[in-house]
Coordinates of C-alpha atoms in Angstrom, one line a residue:
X1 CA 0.0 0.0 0.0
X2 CA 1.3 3.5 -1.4
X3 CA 2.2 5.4 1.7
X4 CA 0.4 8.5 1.5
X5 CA -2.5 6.0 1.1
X6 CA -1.8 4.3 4.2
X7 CA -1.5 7.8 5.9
X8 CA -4.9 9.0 4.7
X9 CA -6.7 6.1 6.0
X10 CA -5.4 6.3 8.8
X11 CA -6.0 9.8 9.7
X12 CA -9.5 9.4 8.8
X13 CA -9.4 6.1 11.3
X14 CA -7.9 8.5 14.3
X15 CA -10.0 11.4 13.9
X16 CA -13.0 8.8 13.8
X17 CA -11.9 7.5 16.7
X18 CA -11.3 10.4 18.3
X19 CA -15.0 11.7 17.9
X20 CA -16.0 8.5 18.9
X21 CA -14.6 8.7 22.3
X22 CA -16.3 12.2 22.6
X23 CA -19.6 10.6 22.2
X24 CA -19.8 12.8 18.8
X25 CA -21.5 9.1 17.5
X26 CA -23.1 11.4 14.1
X27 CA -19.9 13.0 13.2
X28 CA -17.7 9.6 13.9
X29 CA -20.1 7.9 11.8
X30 CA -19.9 10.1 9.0
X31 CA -16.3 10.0 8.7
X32 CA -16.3 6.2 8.7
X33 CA -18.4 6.4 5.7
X34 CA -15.7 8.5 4.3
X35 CA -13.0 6.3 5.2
X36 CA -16.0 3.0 4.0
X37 CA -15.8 4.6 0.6
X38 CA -12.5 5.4 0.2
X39 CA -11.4 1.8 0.9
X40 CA -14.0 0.3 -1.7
X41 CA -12.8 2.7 -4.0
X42 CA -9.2 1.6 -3.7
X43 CA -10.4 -2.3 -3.9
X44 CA -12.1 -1.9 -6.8
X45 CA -9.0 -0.3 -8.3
X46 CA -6.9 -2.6 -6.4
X47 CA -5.2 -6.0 -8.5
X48 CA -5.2 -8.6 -5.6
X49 CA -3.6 -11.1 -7.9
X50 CA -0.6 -8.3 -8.7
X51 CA -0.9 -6.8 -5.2
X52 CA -2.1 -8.9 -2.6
X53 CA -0.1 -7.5 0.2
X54 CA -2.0 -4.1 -0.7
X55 CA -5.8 -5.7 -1.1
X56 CA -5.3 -7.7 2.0
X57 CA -4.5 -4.4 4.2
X58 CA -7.4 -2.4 2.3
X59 CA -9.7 -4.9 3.1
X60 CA -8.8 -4.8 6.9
X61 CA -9.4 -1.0 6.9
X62 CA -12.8 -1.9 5.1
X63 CA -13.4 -4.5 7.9
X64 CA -12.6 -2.3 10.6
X65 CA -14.3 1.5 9.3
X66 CA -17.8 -1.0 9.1
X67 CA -17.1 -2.3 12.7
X68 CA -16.1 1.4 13.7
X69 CA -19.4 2.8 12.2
X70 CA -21.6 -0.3 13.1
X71 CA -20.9 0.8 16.9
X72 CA -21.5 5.0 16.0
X73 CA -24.8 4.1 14.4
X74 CA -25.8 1.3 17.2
X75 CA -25.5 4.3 19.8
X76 CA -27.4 6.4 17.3
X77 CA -30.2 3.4 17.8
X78 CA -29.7 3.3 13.9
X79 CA -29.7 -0.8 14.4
X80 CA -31.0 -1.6 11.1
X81 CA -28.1 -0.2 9.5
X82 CA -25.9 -0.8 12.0
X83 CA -26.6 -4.6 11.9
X84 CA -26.1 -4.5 8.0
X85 CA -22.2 -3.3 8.7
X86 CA -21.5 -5.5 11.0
X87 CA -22.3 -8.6 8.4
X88 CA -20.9 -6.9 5.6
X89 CA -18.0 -6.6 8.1
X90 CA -17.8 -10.3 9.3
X91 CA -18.4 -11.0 5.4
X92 CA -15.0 -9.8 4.8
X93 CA -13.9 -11.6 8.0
X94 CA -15.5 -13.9 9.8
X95 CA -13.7 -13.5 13.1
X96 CA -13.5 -10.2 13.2
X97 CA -13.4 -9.3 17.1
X98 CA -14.6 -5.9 17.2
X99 CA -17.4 -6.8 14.7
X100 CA -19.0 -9.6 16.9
X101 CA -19.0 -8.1 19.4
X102 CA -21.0 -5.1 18.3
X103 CA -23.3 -7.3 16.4
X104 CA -23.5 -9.8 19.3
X105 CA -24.4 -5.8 21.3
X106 CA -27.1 -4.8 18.9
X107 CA -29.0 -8.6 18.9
X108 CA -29.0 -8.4 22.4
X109 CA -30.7 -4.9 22.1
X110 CA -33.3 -6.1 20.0
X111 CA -34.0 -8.9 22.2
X112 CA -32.3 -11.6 19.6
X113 CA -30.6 -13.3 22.6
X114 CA -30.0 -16.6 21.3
X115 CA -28.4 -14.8 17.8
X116 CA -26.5 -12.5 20.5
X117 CA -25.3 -15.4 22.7
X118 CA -23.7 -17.0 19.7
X119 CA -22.0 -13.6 18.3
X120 CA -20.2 -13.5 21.8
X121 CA -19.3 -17.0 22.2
X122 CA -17.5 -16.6 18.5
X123 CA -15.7 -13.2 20.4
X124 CA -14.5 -15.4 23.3
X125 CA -13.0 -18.3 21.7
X126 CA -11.0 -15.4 19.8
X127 CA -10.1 -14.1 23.1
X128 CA -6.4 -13.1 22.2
X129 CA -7.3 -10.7 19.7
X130 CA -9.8 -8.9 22.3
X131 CA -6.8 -7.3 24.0
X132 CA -7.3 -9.0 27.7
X133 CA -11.3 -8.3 27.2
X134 CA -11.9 -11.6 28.5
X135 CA -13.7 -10.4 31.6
X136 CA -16.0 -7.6 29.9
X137 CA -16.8 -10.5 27.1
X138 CA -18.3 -13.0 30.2
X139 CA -20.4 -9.9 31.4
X140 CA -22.3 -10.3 28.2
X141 CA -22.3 -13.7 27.9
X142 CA -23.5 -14.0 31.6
X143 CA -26.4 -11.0 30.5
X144 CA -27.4 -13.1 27.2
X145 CA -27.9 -16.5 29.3
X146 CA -30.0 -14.8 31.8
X147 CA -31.9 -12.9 29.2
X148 CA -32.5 -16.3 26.9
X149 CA -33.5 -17.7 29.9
X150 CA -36.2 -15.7 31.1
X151 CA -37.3 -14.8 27.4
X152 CA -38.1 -18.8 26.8
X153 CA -39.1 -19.7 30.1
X154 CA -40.8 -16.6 31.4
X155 CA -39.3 -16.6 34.5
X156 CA -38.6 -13.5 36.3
X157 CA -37.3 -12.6 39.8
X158 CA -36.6 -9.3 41.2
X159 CA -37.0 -10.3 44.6
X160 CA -33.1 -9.1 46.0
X161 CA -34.5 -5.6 44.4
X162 CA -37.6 -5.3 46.1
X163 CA -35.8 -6.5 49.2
X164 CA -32.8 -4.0 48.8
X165 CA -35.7 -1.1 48.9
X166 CA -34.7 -0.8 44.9
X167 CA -31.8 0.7 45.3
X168 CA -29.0 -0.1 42.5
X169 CA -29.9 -0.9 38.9
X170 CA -33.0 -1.6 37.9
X171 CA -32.9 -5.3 36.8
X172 CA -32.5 -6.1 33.4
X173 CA -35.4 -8.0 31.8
X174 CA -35.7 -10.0 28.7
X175 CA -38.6 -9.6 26.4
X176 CA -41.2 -12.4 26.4
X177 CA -44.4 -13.8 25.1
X178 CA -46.5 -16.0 26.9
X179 CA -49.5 -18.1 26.4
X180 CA -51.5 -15.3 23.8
X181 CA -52.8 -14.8 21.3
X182 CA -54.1 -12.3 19.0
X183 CA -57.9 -12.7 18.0
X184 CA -61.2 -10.9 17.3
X185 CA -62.8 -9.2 20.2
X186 CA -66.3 -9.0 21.5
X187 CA -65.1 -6.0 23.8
X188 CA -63.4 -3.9 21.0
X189 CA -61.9 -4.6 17.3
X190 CA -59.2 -6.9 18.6
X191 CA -57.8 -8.4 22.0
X192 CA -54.9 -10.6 23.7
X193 CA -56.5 -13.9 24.3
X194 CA -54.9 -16.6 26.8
X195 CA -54.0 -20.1 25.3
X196 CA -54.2 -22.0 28.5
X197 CA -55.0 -21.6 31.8
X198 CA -53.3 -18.8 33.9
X199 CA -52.9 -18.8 37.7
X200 CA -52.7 -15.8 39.0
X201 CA -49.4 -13.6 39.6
X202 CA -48.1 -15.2 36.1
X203 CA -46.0 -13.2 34.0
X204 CA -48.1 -12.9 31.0
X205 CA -46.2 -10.5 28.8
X206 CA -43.2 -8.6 29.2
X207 CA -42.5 -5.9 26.8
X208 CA -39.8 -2.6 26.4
X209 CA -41.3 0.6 25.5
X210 CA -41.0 1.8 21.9
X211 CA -40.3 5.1 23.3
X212 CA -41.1 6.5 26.9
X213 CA -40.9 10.1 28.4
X214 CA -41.1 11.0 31.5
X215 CA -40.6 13.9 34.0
X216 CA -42.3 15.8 37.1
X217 CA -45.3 17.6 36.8
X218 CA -45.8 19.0 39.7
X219 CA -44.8 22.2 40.2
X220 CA -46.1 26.1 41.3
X221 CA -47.9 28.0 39.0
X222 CA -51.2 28.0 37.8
X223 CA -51.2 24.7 34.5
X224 CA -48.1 24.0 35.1
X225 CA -48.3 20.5 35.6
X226 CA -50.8 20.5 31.9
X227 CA -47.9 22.4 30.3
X228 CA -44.9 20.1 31.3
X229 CA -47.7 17.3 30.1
X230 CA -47.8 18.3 27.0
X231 CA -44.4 19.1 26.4
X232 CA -44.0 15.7 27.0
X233 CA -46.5 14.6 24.9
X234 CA -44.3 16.8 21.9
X235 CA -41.2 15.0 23.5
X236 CA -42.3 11.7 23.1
X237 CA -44.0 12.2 19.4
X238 CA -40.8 12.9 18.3
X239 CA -39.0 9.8 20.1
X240 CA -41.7 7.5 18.3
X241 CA -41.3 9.2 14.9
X242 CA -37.3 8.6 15.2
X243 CA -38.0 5.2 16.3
X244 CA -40.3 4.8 13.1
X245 CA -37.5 6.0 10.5
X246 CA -34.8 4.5 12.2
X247 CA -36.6 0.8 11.8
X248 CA -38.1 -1.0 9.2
X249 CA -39.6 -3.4 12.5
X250 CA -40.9 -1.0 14.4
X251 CA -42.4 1.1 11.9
X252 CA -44.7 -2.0 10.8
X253 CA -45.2 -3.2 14.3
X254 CA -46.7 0.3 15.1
X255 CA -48.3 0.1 11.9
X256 CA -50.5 -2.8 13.3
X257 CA -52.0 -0.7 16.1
X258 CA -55.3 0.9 15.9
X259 CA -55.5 4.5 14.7
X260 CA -59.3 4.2 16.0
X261 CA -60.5 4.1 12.7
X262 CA -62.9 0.9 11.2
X263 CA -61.5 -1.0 14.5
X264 CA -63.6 -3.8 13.0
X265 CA -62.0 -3.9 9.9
X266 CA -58.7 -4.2 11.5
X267 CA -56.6 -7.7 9.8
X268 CA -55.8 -9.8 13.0
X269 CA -51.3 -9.8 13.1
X270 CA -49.6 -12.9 13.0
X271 CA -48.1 -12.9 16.6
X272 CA -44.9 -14.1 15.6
X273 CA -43.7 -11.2 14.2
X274 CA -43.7 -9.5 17.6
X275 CA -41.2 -12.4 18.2
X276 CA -37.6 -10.6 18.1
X277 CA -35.9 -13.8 18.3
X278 CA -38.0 -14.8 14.8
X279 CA -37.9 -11.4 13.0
X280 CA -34.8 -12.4 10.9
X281 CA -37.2 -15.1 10.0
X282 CA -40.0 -11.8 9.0
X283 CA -39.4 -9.5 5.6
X284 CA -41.3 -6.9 7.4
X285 CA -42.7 -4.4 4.3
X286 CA -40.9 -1.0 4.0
X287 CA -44.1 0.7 4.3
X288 CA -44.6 4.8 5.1
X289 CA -46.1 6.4 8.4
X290 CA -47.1 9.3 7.7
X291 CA -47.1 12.1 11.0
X292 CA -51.7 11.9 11.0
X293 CA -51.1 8.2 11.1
X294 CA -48.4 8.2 14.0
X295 CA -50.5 10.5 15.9
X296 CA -54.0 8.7 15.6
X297 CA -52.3 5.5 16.6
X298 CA -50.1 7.4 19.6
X299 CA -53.4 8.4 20.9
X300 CA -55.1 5.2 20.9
X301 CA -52.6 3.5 22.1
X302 CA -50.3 5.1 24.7
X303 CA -50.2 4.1 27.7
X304 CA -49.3 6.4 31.2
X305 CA -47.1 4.6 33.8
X306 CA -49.2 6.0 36.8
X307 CA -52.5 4.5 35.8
X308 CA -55.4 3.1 37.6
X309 CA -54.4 -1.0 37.1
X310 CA -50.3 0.1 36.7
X311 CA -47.8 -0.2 39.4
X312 CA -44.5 1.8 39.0
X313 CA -41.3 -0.1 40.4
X314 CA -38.5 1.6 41.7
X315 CA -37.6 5.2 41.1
X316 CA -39.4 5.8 38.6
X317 CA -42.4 5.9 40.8
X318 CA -41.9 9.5 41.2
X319 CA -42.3 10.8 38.1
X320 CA -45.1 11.3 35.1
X321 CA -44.3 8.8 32.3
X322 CA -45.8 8.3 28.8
X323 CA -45.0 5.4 26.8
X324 CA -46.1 2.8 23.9
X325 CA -45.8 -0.8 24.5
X326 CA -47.0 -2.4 21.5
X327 CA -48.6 -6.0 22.6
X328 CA -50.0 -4.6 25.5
X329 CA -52.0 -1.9 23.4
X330 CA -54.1 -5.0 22.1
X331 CA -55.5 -5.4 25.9
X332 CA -59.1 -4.3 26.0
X333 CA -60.9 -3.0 28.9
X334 CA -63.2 -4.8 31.3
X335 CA -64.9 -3.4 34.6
X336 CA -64.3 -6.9 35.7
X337 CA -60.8 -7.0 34.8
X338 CA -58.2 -10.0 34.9
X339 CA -54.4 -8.4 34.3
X340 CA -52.6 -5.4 35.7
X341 CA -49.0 -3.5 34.6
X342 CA -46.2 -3.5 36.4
X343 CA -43.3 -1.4 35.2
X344 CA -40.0 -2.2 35.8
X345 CA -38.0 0.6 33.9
X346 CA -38.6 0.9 30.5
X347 CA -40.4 -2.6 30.5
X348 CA -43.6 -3.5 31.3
X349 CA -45.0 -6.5 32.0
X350 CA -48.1 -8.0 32.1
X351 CA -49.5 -9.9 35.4
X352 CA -53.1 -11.9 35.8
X353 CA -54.5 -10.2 38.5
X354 CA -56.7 -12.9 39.3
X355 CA -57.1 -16.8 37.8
X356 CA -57.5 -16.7 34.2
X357 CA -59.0 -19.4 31.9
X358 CA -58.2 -20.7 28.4
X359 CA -59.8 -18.9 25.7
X360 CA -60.9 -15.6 28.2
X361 CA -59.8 -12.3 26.9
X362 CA -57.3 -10.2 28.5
X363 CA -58.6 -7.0 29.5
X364 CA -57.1 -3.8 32.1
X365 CA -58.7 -1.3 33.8
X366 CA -58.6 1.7 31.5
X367 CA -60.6 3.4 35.0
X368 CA -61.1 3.3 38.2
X369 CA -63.4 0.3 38.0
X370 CA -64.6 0.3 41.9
X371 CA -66.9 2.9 41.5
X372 CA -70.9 2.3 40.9
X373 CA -72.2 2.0 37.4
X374 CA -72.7 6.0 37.2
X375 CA -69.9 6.7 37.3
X376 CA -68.1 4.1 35.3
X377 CA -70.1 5.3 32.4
X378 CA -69.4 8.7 32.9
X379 CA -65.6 7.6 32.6
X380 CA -66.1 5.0 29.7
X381 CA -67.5 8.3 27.8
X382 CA -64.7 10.3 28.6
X383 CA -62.8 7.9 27.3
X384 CA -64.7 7.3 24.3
X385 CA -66.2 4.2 24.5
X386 CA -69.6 2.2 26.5
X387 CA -68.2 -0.8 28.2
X388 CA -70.2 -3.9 27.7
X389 CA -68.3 -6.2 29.6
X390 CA -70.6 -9.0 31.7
X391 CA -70.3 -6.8 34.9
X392 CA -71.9 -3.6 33.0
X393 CA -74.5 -5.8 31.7
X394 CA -75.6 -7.3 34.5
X395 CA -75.4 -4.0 36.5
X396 CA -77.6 -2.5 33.7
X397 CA -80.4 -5.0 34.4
X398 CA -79.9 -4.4 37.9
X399 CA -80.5 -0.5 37.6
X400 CA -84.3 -1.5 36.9
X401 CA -84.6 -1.6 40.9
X402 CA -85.0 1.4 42.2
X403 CA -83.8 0.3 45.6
X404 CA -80.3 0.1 44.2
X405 CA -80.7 3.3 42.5
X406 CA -81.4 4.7 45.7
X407 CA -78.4 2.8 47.2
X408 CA -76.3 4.7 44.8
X409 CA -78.0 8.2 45.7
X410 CA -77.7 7.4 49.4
X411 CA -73.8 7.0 49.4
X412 CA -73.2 10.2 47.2
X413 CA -75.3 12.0 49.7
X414 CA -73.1 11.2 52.7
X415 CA -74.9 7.9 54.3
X416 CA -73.5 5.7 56.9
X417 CA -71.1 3.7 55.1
X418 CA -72.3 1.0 57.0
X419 CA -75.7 1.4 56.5
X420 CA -74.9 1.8 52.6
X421 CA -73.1 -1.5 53.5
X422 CA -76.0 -3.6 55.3
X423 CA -78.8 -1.6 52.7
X424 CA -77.3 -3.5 49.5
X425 CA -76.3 -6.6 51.7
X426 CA -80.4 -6.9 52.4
X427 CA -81.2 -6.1 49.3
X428 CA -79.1 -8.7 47.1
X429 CA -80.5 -11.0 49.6
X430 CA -83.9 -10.0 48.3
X431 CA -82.7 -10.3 44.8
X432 CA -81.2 -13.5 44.9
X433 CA -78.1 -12.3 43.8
X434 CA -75.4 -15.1 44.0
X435 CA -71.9 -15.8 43.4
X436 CA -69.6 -13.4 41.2
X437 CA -72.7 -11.3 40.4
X438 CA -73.1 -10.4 44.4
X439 CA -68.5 -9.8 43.9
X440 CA -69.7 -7.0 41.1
X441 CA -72.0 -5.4 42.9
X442 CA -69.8 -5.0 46.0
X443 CA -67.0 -3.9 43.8
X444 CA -69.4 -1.1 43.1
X445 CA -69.9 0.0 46.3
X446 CA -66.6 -0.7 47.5
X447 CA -66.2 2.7 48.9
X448 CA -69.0 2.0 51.5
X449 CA -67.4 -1.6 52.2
X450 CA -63.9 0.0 52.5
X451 CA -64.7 3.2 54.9
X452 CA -66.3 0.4 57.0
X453 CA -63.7 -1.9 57.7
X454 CA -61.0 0.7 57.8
X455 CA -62.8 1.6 60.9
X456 CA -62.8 -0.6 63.5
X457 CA -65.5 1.2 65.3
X458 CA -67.5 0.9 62.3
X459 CA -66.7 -2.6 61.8
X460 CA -67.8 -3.2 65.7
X461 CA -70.8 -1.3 65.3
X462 CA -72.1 -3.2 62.2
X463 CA -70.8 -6.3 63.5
X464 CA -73.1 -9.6 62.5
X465 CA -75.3 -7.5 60.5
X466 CA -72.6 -7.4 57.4
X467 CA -70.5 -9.9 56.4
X468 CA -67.3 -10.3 57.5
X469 CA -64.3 -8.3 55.8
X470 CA -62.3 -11.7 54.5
X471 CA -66.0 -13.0 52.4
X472 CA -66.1 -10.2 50.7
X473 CA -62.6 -9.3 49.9
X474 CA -62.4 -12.9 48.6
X475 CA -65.7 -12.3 46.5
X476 CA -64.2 -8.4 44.9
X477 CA -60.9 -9.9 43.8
X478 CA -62.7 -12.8 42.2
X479 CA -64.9 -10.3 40.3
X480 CA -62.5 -6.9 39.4
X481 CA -59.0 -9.2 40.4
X482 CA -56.7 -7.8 42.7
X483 CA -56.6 -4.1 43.9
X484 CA -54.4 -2.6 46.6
X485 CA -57.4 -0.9 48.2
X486 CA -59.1 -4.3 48.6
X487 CA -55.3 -6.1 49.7
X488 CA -55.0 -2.7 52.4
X489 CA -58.5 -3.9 54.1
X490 CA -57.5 -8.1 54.1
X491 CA -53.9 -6.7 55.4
X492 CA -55.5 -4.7 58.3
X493 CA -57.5 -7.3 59.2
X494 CA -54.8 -9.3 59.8
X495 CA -52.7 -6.5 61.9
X496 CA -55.9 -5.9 64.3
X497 CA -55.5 -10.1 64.8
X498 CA -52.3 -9.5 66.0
X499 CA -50.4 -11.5 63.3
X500 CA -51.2 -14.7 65.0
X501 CA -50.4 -17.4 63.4
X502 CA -53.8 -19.8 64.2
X503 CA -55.1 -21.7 61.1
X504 CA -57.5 -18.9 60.2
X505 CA -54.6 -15.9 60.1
X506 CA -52.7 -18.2 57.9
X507 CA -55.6 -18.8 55.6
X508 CA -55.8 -15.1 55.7
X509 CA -52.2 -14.3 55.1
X510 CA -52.1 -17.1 52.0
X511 CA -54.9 -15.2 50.4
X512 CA -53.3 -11.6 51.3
X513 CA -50.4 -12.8 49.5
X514 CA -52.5 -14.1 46.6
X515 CA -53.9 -11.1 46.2
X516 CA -50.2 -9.0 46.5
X517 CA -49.4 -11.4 43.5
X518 CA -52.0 -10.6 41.6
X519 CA -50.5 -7.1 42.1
X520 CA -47.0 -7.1 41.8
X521 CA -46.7 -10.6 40.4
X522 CA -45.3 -13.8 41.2
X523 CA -42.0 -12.4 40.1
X524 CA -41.5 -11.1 43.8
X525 CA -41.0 -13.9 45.7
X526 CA -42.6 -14.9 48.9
X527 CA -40.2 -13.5 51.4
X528 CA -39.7 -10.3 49.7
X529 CA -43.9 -10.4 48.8
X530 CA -44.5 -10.4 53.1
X531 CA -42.2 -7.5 53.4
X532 CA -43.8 -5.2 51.0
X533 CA -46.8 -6.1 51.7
X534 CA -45.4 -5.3 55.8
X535 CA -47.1 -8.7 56.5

């Protein structure tokens, strides 16, 4: 190789390099492409049969600039094309260090762990040319076993978190799919559908935001909190929109979603392509999003962190976050829902909040769904829908009494919660009301039910004349699944029996801690589950 060549190259290499180490990932990358196209400009020029020494070298630089910008354009989250150099790189050489790595870097990113685990196996048994990285390349090959792991098995535990008061790192989770599946909904255009039987506590879905922003809205001064929202809001369009041009994936995973429009002429999505480990397996189209379409479907389909059936892990707790999830925007909403959101991070996952059955739809909370049927509908207008689900049916009949009517009227007005309490006992009584059907109804008046047991004089006073606190817990959870206000009154029953340990408290305490799994999961384990529930 000419020397003056030689120099050129590598000055474009250092100052390349140089940028890179600033974190100036744009500029790096565009002066790899430089260096990119000088080198194939050279080969093509080059003799290798004349030359070899000379097309042998060039090809090295070639090798390396695709490596080099591979890693600029992974940090830009341009994986797409950042992927594409690292085979055209690993083309050239197969067992190219620096190239493996950074591929095995972006498949783990995109939740390809299996694809990821073998990229850095390839790195390791090259060991000597990773320049002593030995013990950074068994960090990643420890992280890709754990991730494959829980991505095929579903298995989660971030019990040592929740026990450590989440301080440290939030843990890293893999992606996963459980036993769903896409079909056509009687709730709404299309729902998440369980496969099998699902107890409750189980993982369901776990799934990384899109794109999430967050920040605190609190604040002095009048709309501030409103303003900071929809700055966010702005904010996070434009995270989504990047997302979409950056990847071919997620621009036709998003393009799935519901835009609200002719919800029941929506096409039902093979579920496989949600798959990362299978998406080499996909040709996703190269279709276009335009900005209307982005923002129809962002409004369907976003999900707050903060919400009525979400609970916020960790740090994040503390702040206003908007995100898109994309399975977990196919889950309907029921007034007698069966799963809740945790969110861990940027991931959310999906637990039953009570037992599920084969075949039974997967629905949320969109609402505060312990509220009487009023109100419900007032907030299933708001949000632009009239919930049909069994629960609204059955209270619809019901509103043909006028004794429950009055019910209703009574505990606006300020009655006795007890009194509210023993009124509707008496009158499903009457009514023959039996079984899950008695569980709605006391969902709907759970604010009489749960001023009167959070009082013990209440509790006293009504004594015999309502049913005990346990009965009906056990009958809401079975009806809206598991709630923290309904686990606060089954957890303070068991502190005013002194945490005895008798057969009954440990009845008691079993179904307190069904009912915490229901909430945070069964990916807290028992130990850890008693302490944050202060059992």
């Amino acid at each position: 190789m000419a020397t003056a060549e030689e120099e050129l190259l590598q000055e474009l290499r250092s100052k390349a390099t140089e940028l890179f180490l600033r974190e100036q990932w744009a500029e790096s990358s565009g002066l790899c492409s430089q260096l990119i196209d000088l080198c194939r400009a050279h080969l093509s020029a080059a003799d290798r049969a004349s030359d070899p020494d000379r097309f042998s070298k060039l090809q090295r630089s070639l090798c390396l600039a695709l490596a080099n910008r591979a890693d600029a354009g992974s940090k830009l989250r341009s994986l797409d094309e950042a992927l594409r150099d690292c085979d055209e790189a690993l083309a050239i050489e197969s067992s190219h260090f620096r190239a493996l790595v950074c591929k095995g870097k972006i498949l783990l990113s995109l939740g390809r762990y299996s694809a990821a685990l073998e990229c850095f196996k390839s790195a390791a048994s090259l060991e000597p040319q990773g320049n002593g990285n030995a013990e950074s390349l068994n960090v990643w090959l420890d992280k890709c076993k754990k991730l494959e792991y829980q991505s095929r098995t579903g298995n989660f535990d971030l019990s040592d978190w929740v026990s450590a008061g989440f301080r440290g790192e939030i843990p890293e989770l893999a992606e996963y799919i459980g036993p769903v599946e896409i079909k056509k909904s009687e709730i709404s255009g299309r729902g998440l559908f369980a496969t099998k039987n699902i107890d409750a506590g189980t993982v369901v879905l776990v799934t990384r935001a899109i794109a999430i922003e967050r920040g605190i809205v609190g604040g002095e001064g009048s709309g501030s909190g409103e303003n900071k929202q929809l700055v966010m809001w702005k904010n996070f369009i434009e995270r989504v929109a990047g997302c979409v041009s950056r990847c071919r994936r997620t621009r036709h995973l998003i393009s799935t979603l519901s835009s609200g429009e002719d919800e029941e002429g929506l096409e039902i999505p093979d579920l496989s392509i949600f798959r990362a480990e299978a998406s080499e397996k996909h040709d996703y189209p190269d279709e276009k999003l335009d900005m209307n379409k982005i923002l129809g479907i962002l409004d369907v389909n976003s999900l707050v962190e903060n919400a009525i059936s979400a609970k916020v892990m960790g740090r994040n707790k503390d702040y206003y976050g908007v995100g898109l999830w994309l399975l977990a925007s196919f889950i309907n909403h029921s007034c007698g829902p069966n799963a809740r959101r945790l969110h861990v991070g940027n991931h959310l996952m999906v637990i039953a909040s009570r037992d599920i059955r084969a075949g039974e739809e997967l629905a949320f909370a969109y609402f505060d769904v312990l509220q009487p049927p009023t109100k419900r509908r007032e907030m299933a207008a708001a949000w632009g829908f009239d919930c049909s689900c069994k629960r609204c049916e059955f209270e619809e009949k019901m509103q043909s009494k006028q004794e429950l009517r009055d019910t209703e009227t009574a505990l606006e007005g300020g009655m006795d919660a007890g009194g509210v309490v023993y009124r509707l006992e008496e009158g499903m009584r009457r009514w023959n009301v039996r079984g899950k059907e008695k569980g709605y109804l006391r969902a709907s008046f759970w604010a009489a039910y749960g001023g009167t047991y959070a009082s013990e004089k209440s509790a006293k006073r009504w004594g015999r004349r309502i049913p005990a606190a346990e009965a009906v817990v056990d009958s809401v959870a079975e009806a809206a699944g598991s709630e923290e206000r309904v686990l606060k009154v089954l957890v303070e029953q068991l502190s005013r029996s002194g945490g005895g340990l008798g057969g009954g408290a440990m009845v008691e305490m079993e179904k307190a801690l069904k009912l915490g799994r229901g909430i945070h999961g069964k990916v807290i384990k028992k130990q850890a589950l008693r302490a944050l529930l202060e059992l």
